[in-house]
CSV table of C-alpha atoms in Angstrom, one decimal:
chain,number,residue,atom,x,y,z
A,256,UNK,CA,93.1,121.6,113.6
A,257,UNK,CA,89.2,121.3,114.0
A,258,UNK,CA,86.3,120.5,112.0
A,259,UNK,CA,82.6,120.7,113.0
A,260,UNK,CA,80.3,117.9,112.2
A,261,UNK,CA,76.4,119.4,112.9
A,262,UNK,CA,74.8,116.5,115.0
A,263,UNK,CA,75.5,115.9,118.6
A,264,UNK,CA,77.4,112.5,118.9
A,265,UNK,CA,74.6,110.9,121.1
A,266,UNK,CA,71.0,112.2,120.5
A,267,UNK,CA,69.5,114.8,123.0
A,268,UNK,CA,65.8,114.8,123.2
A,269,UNK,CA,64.5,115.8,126.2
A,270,UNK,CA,61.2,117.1,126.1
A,271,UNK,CA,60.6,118.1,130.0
A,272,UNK,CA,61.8,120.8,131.5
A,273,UNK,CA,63.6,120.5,134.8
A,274,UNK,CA,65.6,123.3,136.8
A,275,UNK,CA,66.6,121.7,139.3
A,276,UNK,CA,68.8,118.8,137.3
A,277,UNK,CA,69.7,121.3,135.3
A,278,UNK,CA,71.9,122.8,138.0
A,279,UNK,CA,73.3,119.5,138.9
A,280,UNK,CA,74.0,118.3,135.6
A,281,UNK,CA,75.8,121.4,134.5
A,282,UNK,CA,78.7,120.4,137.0
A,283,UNK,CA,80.0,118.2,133.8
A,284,UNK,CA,80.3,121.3,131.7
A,285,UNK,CA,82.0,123.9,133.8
A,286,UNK,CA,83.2,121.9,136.5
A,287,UNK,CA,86.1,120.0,138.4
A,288,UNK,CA,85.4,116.6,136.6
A,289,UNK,CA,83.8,117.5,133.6
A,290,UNK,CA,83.9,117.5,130.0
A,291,UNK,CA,85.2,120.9,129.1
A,292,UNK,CA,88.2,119.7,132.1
A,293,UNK,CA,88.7,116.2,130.3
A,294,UNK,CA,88.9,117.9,126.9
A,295,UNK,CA,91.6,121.0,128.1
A,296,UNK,CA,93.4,118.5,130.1
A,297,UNK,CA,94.3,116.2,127.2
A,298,UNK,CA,94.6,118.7,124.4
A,299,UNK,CA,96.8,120.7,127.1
A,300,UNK,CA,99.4,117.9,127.9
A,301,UNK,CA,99.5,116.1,123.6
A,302,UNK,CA,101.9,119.0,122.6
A,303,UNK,CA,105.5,117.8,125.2
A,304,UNK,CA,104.1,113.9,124.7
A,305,UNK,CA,107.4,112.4,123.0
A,306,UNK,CA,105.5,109.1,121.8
A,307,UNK,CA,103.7,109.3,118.6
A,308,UNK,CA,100.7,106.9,119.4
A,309,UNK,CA,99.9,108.4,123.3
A,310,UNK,CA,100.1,112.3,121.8
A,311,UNK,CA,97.6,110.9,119.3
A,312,UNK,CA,95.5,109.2,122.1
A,313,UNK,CA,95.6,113.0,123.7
A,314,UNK,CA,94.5,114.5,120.7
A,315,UNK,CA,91.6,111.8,119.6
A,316,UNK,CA,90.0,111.6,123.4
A,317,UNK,CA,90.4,115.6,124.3
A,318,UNK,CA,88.6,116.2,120.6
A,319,UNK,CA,86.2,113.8,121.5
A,320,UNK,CA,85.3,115.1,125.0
A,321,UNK,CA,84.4,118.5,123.0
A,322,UNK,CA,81.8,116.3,121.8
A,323,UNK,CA,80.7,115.9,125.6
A,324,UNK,CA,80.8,118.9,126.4
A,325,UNK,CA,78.5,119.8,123.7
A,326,UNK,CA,76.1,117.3,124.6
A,327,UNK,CA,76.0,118.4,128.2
A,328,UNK,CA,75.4,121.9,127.1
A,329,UNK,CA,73.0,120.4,125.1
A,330,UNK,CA,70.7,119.1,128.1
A,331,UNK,CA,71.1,121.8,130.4
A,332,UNK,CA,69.9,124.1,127.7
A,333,UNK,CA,66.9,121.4,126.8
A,334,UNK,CA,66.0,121.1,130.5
A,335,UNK,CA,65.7,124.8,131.4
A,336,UNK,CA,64.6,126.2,127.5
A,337,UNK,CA,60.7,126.9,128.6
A,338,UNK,CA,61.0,127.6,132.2
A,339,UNK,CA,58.4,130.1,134.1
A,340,UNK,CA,59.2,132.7,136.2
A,341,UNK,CA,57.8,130.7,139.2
A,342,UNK,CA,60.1,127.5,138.2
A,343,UNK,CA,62.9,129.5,137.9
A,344,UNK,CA,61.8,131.2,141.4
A,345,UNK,CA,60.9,127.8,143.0
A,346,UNK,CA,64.1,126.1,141.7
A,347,UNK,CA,66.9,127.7,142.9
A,348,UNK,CA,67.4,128.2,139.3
A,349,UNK,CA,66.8,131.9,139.9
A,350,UNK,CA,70.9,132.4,140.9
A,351,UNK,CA,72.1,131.2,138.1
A,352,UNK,CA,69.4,133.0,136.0
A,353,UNK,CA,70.1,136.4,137.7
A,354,UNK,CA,73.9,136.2,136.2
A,355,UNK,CA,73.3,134.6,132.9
A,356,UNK,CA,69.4,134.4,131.7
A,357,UNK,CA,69.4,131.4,130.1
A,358,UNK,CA,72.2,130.8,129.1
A,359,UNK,CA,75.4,128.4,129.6
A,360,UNK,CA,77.9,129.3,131.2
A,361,UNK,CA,80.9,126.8,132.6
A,362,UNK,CA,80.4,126.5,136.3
A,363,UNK,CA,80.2,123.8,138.8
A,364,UNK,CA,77.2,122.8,140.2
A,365,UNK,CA,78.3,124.5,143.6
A,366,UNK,CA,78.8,127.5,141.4
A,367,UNK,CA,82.5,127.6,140.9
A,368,UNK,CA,83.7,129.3,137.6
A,369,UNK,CA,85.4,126.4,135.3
A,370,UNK,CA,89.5,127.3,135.7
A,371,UNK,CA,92.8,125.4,134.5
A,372,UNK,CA,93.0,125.1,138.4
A,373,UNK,CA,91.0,121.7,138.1
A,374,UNK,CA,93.7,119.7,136.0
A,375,UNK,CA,97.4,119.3,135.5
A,376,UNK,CA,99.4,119.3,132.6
A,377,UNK,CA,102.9,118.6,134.3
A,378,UNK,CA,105.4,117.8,131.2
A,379,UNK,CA,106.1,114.0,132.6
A,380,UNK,CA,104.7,111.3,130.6
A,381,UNK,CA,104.2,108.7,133.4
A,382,UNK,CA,102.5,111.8,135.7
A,383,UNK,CA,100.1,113.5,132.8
A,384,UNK,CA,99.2,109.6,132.2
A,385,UNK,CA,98.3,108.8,135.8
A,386,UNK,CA,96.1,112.3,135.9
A,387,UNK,CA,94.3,111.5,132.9
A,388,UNK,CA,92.8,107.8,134.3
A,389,UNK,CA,91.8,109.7,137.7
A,390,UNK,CA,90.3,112.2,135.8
A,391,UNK,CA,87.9,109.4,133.9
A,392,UNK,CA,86.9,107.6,137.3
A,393,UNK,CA,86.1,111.4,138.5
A,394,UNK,CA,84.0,112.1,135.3
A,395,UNK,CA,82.3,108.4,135.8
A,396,UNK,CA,82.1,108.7,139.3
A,397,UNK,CA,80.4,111.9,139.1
A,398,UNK,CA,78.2,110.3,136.2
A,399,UNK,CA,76.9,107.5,138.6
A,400,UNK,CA,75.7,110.5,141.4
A,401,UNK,CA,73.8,111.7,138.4
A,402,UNK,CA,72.2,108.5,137.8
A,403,UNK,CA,71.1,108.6,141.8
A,404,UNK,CA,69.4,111.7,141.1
A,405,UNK,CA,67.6,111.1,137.3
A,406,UNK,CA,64.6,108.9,136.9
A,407,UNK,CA,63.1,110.2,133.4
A,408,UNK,CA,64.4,107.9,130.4
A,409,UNK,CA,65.4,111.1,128.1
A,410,UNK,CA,68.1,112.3,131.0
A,411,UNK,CA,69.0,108.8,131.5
A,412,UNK,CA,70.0,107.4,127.8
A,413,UNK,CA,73.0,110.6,126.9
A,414,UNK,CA,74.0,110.4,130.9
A,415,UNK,CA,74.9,106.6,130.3
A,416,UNK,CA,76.2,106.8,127.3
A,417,UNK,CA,78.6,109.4,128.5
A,418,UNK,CA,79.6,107.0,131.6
A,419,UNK,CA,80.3,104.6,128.9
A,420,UNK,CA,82.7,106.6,127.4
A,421,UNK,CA,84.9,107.2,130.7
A,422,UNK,CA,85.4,103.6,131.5
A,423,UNK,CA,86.9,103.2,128.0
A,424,UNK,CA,88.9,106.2,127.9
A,425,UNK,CA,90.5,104.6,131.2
A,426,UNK,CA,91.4,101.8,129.4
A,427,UNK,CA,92.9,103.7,126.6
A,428,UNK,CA,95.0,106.1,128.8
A,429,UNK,CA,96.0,102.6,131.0
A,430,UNK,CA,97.1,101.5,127.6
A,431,UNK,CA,99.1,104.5,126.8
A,432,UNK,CA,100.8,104.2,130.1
A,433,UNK,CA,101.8,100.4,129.2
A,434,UNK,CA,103.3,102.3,126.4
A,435,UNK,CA,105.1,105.0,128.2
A,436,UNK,CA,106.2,102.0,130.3
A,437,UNK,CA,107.8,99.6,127.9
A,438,UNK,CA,109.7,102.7,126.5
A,439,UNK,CA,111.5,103.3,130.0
A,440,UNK,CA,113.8,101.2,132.1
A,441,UNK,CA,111.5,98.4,133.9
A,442,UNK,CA,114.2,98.4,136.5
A,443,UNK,CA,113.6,102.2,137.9
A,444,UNK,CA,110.5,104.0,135.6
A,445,UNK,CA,111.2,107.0,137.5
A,446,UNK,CA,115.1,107.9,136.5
A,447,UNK,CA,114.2,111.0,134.0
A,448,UNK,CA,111.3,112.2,132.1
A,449,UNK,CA,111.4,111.2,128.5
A,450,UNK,CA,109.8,115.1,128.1
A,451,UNK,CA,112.6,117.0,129.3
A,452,UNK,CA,115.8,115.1,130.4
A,453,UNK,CA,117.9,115.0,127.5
A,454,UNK,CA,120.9,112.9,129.2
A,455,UNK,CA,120.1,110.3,132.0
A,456,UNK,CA,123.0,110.6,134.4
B,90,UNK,CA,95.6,91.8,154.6
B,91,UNK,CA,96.4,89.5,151.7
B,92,UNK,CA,100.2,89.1,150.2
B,93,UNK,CA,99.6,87.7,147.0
B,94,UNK,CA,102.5,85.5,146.4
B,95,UNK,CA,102.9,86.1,142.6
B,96,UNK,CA,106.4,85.8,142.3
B,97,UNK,CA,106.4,85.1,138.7
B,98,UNK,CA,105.0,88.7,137.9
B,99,UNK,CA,107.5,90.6,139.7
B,100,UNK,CA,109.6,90.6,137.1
B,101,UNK,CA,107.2,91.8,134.2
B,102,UNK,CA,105.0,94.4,136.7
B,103,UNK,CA,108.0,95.8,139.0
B,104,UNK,CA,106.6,97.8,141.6
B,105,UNK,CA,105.6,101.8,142.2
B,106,UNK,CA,103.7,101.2,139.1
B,107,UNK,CA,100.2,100.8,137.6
B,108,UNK,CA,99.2,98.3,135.0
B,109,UNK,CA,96.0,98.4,133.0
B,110,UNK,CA,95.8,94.8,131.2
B,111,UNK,CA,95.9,94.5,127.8
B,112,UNK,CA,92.5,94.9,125.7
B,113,UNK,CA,92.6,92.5,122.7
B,114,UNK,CA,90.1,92.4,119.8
B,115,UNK,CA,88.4,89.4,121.1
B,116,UNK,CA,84.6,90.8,121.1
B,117,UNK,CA,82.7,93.1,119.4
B,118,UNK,CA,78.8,93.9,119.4
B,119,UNK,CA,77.0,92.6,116.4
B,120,UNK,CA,74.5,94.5,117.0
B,121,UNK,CA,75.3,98.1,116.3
B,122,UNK,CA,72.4,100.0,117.8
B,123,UNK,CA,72.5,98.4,120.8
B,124,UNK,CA,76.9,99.1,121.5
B,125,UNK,CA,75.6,103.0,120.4
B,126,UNK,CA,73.3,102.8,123.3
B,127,UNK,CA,75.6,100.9,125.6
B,128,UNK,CA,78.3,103.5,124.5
B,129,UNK,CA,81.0,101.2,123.8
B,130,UNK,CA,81.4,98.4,120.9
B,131,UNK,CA,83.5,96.4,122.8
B,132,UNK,CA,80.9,94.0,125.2
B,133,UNK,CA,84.3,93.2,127.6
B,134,UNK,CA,84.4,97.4,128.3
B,135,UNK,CA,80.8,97.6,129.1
B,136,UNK,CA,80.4,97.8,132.9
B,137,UNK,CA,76.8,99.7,134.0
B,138,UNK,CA,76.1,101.4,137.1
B,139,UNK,CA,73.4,99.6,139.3
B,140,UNK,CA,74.2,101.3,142.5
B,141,UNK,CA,71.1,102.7,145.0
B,142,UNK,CA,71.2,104.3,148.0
B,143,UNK,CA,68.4,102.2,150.3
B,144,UNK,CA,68.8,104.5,153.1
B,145,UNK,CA,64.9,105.5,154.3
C,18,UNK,CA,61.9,119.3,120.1
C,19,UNK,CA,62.4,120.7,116.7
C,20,UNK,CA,59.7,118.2,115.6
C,21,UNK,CA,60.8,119.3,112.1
C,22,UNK,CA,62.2,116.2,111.3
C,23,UNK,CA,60.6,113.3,109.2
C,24,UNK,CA,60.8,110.0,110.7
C,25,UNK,CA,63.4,108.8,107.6
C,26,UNK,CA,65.9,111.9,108.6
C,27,UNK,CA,65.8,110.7,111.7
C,28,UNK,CA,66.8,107.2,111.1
C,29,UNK,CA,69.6,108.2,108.4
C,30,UNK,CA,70.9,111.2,111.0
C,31,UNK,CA,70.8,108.1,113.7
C,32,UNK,CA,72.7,105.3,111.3
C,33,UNK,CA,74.7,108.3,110.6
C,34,UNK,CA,75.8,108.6,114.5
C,35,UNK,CA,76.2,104.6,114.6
C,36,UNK,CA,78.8,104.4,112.3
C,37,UNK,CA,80.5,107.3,113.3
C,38,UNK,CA,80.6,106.3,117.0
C,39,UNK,CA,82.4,103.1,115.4
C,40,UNK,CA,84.6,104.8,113.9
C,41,UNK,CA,85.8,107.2,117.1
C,42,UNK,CA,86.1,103.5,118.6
C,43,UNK,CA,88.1,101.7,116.7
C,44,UNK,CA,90.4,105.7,116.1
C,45,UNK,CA,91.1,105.1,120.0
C,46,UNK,CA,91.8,101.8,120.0
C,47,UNK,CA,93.9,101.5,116.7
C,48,UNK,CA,95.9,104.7,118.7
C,49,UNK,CA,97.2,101.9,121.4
C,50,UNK,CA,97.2,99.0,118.9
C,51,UNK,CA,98.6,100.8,115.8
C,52,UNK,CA,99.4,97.7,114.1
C,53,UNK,CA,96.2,95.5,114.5
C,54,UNK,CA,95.5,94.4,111.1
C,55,UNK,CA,92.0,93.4,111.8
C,56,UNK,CA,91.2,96.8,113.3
C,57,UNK,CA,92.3,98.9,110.9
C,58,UNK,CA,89.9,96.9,108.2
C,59,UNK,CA,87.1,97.5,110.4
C,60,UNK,CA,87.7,101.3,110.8
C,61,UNK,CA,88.2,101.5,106.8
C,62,UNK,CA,84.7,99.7,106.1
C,63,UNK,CA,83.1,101.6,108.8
C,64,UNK,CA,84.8,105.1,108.0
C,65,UNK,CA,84.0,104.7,103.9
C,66,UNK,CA,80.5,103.5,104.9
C,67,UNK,CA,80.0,107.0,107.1
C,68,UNK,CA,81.4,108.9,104.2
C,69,UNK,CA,78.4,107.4,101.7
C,70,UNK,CA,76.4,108.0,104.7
C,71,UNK,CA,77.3,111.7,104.8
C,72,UNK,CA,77.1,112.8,101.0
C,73,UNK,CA,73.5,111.1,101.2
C,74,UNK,CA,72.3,112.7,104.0
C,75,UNK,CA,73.3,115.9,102.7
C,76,UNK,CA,72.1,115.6,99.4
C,77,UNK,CA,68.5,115.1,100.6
C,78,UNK,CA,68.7,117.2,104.0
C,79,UNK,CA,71.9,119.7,103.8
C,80,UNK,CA,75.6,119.8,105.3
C,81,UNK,CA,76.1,117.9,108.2
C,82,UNK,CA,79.8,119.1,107.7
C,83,UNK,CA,81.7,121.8,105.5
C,84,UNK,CA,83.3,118.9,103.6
C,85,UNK,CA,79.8,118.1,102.0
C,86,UNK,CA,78.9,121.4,101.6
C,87,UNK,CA,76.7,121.9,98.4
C,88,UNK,CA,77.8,125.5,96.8
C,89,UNK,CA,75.5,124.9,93.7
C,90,UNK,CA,72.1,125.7,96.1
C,91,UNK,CA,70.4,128.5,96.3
C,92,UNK,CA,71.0,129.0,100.4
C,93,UNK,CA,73.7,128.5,102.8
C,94,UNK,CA,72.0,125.4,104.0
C,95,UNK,CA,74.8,125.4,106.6
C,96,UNK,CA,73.8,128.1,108.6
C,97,UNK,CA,70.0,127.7,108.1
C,98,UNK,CA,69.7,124.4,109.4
C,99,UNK,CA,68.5,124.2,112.6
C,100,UNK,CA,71.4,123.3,115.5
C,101,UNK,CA,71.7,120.2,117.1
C,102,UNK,CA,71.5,121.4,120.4
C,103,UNK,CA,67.5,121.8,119.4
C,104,UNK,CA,66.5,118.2,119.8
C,105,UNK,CA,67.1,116.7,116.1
C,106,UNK,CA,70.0,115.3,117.4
């Protein structure tokens, strides 16, 4: 189960407001590649993984991409806290506004409501694996677009941090698939799933 | 298109398959504040984005 | 952005976050390497060091989890502290 710890895991301190970002930046709370994603992804797939140490990988990452998620919540809500009328009007802002005020809500920066439709959680070891290390170069991938867009320090520091975070993850999930891997037969990976076939012929 | 001729792994990395090398405990930042900031202790996993566009 | 913070909270709240990001390190990689010797010495020096870390830090400043939670006060410094999403980090 969960515990709370009340501090962010990187420190948010951004002290100038920005709509616009705001609307692009959200895309790694509520959307396809982003944190909220990563985190019910992993915690989604831990519970049919049949190898101690890669359900345990599951658990510790998708706990710790609830931390992410809190820190992208945490800008967006920083960047849009004092906005006017005319930069919410000027922005673009004003859709999002109209349907939630201020507040967050998981979409995509296209507007897309977050859904379990953006990841898999398919019951095979070697499948769930490969999902999870596409899933980090989306998240960093979609971190380095960010980067493109961001020139003031405060954005920059908790955007790079985060990017940080995926390349290790994929390192840890390419790990747990060298795992998965020396458990199965070198000479045909693909004869059953470890989750579900209980006899191999 | 290259064929690397790397008979020797094709017994330990059979193919249809991906393989991550092993990370080993080689290196880790000294200093502290600076891995927090990098976001990652480990100076081998620390690989920053330095991309532009450069399209006028 | 909750300037409410002294400049020594700050720094403890931020040491705080260092050795706790060490720790979440060394968890996932001890979770692919569960018998390196060496790493699970550093997690233990850096885990009991964030544990110190946390019972000071909420002596002088309140709760940063439940575990540390202080009954014998007056208030439910839990809930009154200003969030982290504010800009104390």
């Amino acid at each position: 189960m969960w515990n709370y710890e009340k501090r962010l895991q990187f420190p948010v301190k951004i002290t100038q407001p920005n709509a616009k970002l705001a609307q692009v930046i959200i895309s790694q709370f509520g959307g396809p590649d982003g944190e909220l994603a990563a985190s019910m992804r992993y915690l989604s797939q831990r519970y049919t993984m049949p190898y101690n140490e890669v359900a345990g990988l599951l658990t510790d990452i998708g706990t710790e991409e609830l931390a992410h998620m809190e820190m992208i919540s945490a800008i967006v809500y920083q960047l849009t806290k004092n906005l006017s009328m005319e930069e919410i009007e000027a922005s673009g802002f004003d859709k999002y506004y109209v349907d939630h005020t201020l507040g967050l809500w998981p979409q995509s920066a296209g507007g897309v409501p977050f859904n379990a439709c953006v990841f898999q959680s398919k019951g095979d070891a070697i499948t769930d694996l490969v999902e999870d290390m596409a899933a980090e170069q989306k998240a960093r991938s979609t971190y380095d677009n960010i980067l493109r867009l961001v020139h003031d320090q405060e954005v920059c520091d908790p955007i790079r941090f985060l990017r940080a975070r995926e390349i290790v993850h994929f390192q840890r999930f390419g790990e747990g698939l060298r795992i998965v891997q020396d458990k199965l037969d070198s000479k045909n990976f693909y004869a059953f799933n470890p989750e579900f076939d209980r006899c191999k012929e | 298109m290259q064929d690397y001729n790397f008979n020797e792994y094709f017994d330990r990395f059979p193919l249809a398959m991906a393989y991550v090398p092993w990370q080993h405990l080689t290196q880790i930042y000294e200093d502290l504040d600076k891995a927090y900031c990098t976001g990652t202790i480990f100076p081998e996993l620390t690989k920053p984005f330095t991309g532009r566009r450069c399209v006028k | 952005m909750s300037g409410r913070m002294n400049s020594e909270q700050e720094n403890m709240l931020r040491n705080i976050g260092i050795v706790d990001f060490v720790t979440v390190e060394m968890t996932e990689y001890l979770d692919t390497h569960p018998f390196d010797r060496e790493a699970m010495e550093y997690f233990n020096h850096y885990m009991r060091m964030k544990n110190q870390m946390m019972r000071d830090y909420a002596a002088k400043y309140g709760p940063l989890s439940l575990s540390v939670a202080d009954t014998c006060s007056k208030e439910w410094k839990w809930a009154l502290q200003p969030m982290p999403w504010e800009g104390g980090c």
